[in-house]
Short mmCIF file of N, CA and C in Angstrom, two decimals:
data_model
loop_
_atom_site.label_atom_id
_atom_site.label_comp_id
_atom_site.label_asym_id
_atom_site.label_seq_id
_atom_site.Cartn_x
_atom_site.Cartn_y
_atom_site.Cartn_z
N UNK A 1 -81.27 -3.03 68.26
CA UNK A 1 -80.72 -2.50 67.03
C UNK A 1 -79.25 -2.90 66.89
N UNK A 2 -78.65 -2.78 67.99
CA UNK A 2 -77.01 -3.07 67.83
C UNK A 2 -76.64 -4.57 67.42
N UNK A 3 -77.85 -5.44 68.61
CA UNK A 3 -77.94 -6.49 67.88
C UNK A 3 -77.48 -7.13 66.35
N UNK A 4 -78.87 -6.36 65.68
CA UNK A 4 -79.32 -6.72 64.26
C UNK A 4 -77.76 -5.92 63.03
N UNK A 5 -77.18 -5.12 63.62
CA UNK A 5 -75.82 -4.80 63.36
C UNK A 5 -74.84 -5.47 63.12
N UNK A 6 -74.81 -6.04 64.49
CA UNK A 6 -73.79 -7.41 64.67
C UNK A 6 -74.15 -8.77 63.88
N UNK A 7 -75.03 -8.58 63.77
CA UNK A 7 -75.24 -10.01 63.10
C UNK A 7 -75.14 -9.43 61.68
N UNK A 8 -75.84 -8.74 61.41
CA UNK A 8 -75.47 -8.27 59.75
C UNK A 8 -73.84 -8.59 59.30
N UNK A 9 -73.35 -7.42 59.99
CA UNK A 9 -71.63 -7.51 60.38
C UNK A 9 -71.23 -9.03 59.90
N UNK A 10 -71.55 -9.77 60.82
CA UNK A 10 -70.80 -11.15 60.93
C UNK A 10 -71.26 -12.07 59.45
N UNK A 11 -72.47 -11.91 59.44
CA UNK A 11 -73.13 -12.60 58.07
C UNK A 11 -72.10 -11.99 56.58
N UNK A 12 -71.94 -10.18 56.50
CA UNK A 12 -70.92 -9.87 55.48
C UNK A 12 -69.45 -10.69 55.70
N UNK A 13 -69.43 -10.74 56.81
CA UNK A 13 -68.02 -11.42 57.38
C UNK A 13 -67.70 -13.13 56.28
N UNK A 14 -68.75 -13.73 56.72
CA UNK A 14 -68.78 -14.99 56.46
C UNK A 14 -68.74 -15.22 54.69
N UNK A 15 -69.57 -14.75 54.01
CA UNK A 15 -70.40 -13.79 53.03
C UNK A 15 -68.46 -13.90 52.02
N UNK A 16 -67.97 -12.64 52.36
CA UNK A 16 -67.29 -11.97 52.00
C UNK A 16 -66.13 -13.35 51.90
N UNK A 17 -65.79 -14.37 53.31
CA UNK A 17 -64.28 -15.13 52.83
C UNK A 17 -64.69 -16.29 52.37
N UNK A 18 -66.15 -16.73 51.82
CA UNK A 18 -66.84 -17.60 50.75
C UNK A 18 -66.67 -17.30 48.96
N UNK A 19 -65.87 -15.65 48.83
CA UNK A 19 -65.52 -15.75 47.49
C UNK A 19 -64.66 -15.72 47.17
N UNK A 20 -64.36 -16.66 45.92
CA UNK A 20 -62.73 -17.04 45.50
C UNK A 20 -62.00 -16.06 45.01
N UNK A 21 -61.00 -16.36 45.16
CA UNK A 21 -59.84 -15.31 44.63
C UNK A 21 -59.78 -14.83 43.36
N UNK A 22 -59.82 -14.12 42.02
CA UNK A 22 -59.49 -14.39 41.19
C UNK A 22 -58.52 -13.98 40.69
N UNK A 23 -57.69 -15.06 39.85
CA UNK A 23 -56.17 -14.55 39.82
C UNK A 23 -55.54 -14.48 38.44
N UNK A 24 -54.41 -14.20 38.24
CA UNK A 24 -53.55 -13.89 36.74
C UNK A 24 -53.68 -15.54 35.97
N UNK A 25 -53.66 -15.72 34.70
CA UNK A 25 -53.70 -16.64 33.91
C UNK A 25 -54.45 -17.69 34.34
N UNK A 26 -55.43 -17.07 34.26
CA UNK A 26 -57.16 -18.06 34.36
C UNK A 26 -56.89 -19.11 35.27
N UNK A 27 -56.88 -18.38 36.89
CA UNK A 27 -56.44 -19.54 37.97
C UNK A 27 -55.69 -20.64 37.64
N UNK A 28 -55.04 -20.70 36.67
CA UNK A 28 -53.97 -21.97 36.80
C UNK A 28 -52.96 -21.60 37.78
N UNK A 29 -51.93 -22.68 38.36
CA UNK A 29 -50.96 -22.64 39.35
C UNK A 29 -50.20 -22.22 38.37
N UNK A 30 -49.57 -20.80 38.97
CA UNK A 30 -48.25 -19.95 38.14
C UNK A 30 -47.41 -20.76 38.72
N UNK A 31 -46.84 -21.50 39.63
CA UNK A 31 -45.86 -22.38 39.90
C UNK A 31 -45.60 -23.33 38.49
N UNK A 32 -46.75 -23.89 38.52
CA UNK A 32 -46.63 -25.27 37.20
C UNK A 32 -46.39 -24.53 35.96
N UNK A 33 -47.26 -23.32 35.94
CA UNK A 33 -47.01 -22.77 34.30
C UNK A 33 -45.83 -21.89 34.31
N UNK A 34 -44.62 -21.69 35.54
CA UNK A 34 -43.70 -21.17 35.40
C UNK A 34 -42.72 -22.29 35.21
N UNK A 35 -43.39 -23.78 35.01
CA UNK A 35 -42.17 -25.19 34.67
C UNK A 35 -42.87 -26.31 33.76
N UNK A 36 -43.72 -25.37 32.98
CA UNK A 36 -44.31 -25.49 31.68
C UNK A 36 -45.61 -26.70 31.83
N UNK A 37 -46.18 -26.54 32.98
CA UNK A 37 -47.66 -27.53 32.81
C UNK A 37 -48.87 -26.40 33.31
N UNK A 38 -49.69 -26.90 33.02
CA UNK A 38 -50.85 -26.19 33.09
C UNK A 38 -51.97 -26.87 33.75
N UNK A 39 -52.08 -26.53 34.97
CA UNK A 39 -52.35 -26.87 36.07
C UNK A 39 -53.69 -25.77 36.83
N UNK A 40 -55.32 -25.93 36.55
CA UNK A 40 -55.95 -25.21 36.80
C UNK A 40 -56.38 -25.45 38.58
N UNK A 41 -56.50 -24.36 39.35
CA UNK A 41 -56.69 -24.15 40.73
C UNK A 41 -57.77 -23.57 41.47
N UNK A 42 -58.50 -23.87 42.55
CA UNK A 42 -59.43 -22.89 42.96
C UNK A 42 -58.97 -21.42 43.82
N UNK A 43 -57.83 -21.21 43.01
CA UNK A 43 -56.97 -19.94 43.84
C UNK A 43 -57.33 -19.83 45.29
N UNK A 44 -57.34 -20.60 46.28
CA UNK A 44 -57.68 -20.89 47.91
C UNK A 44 -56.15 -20.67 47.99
N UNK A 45 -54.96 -21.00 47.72
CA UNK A 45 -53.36 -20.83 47.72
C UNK A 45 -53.17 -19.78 46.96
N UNK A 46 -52.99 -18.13 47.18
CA UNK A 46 -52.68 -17.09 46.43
C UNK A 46 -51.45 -15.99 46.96
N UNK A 47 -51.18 -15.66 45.95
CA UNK A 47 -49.78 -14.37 46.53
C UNK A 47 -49.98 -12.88 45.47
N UNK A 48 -49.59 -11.99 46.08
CA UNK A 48 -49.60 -10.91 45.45
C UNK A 48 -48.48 -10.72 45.02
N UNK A 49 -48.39 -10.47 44.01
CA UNK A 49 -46.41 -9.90 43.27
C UNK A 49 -46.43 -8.83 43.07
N UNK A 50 -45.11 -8.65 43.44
CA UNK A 50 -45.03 -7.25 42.84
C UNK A 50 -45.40 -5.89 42.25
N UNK A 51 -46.27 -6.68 41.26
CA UNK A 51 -46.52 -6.35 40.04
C UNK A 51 -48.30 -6.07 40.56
N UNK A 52 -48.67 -6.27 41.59
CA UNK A 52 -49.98 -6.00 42.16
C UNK A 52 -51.01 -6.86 42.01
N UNK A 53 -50.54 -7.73 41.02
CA UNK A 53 -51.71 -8.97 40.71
C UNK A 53 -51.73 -10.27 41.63
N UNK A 54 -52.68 -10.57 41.66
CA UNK A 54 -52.71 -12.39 42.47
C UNK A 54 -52.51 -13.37 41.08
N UNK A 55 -51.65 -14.04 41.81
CA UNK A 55 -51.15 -15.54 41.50
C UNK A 55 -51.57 -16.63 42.28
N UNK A 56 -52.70 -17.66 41.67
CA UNK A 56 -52.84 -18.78 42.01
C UNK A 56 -51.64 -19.64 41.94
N UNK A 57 -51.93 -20.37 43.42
CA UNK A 57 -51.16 -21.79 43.41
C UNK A 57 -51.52 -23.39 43.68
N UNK A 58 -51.19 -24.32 43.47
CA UNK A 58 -51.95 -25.80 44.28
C UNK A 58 -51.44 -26.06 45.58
N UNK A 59 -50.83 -25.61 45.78
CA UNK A 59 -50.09 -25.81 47.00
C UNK A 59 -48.78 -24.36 48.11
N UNK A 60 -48.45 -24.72 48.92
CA UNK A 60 -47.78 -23.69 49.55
C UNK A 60 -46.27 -23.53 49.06
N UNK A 61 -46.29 -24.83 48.96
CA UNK A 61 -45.11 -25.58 48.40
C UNK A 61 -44.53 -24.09 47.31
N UNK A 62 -45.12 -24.70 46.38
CA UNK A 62 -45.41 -23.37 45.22
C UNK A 62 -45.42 -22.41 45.34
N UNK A 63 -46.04 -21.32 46.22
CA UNK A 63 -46.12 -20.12 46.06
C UNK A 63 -44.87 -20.33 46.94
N UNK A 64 -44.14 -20.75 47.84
CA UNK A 64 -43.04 -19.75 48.32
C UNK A 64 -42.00 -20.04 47.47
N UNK A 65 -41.80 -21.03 46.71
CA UNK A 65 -40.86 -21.04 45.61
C UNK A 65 -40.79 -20.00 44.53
N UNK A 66 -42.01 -19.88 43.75
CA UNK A 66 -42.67 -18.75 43.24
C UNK A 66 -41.88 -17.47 43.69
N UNK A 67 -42.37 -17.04 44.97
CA UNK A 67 -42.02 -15.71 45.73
C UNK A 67 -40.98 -15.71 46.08
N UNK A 68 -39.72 -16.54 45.92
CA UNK A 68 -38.56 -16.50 46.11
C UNK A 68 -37.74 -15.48 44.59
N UNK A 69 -38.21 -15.14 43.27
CA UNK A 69 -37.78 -14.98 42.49
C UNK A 69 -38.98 -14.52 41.77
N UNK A 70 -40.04 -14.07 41.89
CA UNK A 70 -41.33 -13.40 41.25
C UNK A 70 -41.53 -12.76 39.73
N UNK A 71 -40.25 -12.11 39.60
CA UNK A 71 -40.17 -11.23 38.14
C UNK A 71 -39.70 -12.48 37.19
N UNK A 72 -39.05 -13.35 37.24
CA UNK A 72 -38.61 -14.71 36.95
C UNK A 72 -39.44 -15.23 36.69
N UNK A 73 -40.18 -15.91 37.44
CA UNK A 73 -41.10 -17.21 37.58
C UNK A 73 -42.36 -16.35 36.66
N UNK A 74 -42.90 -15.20 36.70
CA UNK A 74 -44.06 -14.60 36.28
C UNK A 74 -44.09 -14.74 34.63
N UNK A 75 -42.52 -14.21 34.12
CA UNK A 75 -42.40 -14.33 32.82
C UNK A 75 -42.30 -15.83 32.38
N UNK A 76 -42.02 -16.61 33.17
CA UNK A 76 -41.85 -18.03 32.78
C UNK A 76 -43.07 -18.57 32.62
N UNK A 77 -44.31 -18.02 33.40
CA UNK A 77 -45.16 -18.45 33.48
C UNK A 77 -46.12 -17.99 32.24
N UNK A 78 -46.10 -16.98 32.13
CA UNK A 78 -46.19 -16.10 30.65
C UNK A 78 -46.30 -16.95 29.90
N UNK A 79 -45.28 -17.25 29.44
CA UNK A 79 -44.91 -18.35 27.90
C UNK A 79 -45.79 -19.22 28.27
N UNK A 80 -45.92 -20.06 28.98
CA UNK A 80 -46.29 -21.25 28.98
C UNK A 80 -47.46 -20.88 28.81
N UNK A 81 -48.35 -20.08 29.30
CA UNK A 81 -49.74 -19.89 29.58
C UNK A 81 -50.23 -19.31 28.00
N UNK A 82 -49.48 -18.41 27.28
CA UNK A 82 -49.86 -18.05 26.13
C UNK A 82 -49.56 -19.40 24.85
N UNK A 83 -49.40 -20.35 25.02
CA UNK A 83 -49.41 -21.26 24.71
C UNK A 83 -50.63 -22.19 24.19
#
């Protein structure tokens, strides 16, 4: 029985970090749409702000630039995205 536990366990495990993130302004990289391109992502590169939401990125590059200035970059990203 403990067995069939453990393996259940591990299968939700696997299961569970097979689904994508989903993030603020229809997975595009908030990096690019905070420097006006629009740049769609498989949110696999994500950060939480502040503000409680996930932000997709293309790269790492990006999100720590991003997270250097968050309330900034979010509204910048805003505009561009309502665009």
């Amino acid at each position: 029985m403990l067995r069939i536990l453990a393996a259940a366990a591990g299968g939700a495990l696997v299961l569970a970090a097979g689904i994508a993130q989903a993030g603020e302004f229809g997975d595009h990289c908030a990096w690019g749409l905070a420097n006006g391109k629009k740049v769609k992502t498989d949110c696999s590169v994500n950060y939480t702000g502040p503000d409680g939401k996930t932000y997709c990125f293309g790269g790492e590059m990006g999100k720590w630039k991003f997270a250097a200035d968050p309330e900034k970059y979010i509204s910048a990203a805003a505009e561009t995205y309502k665009k």
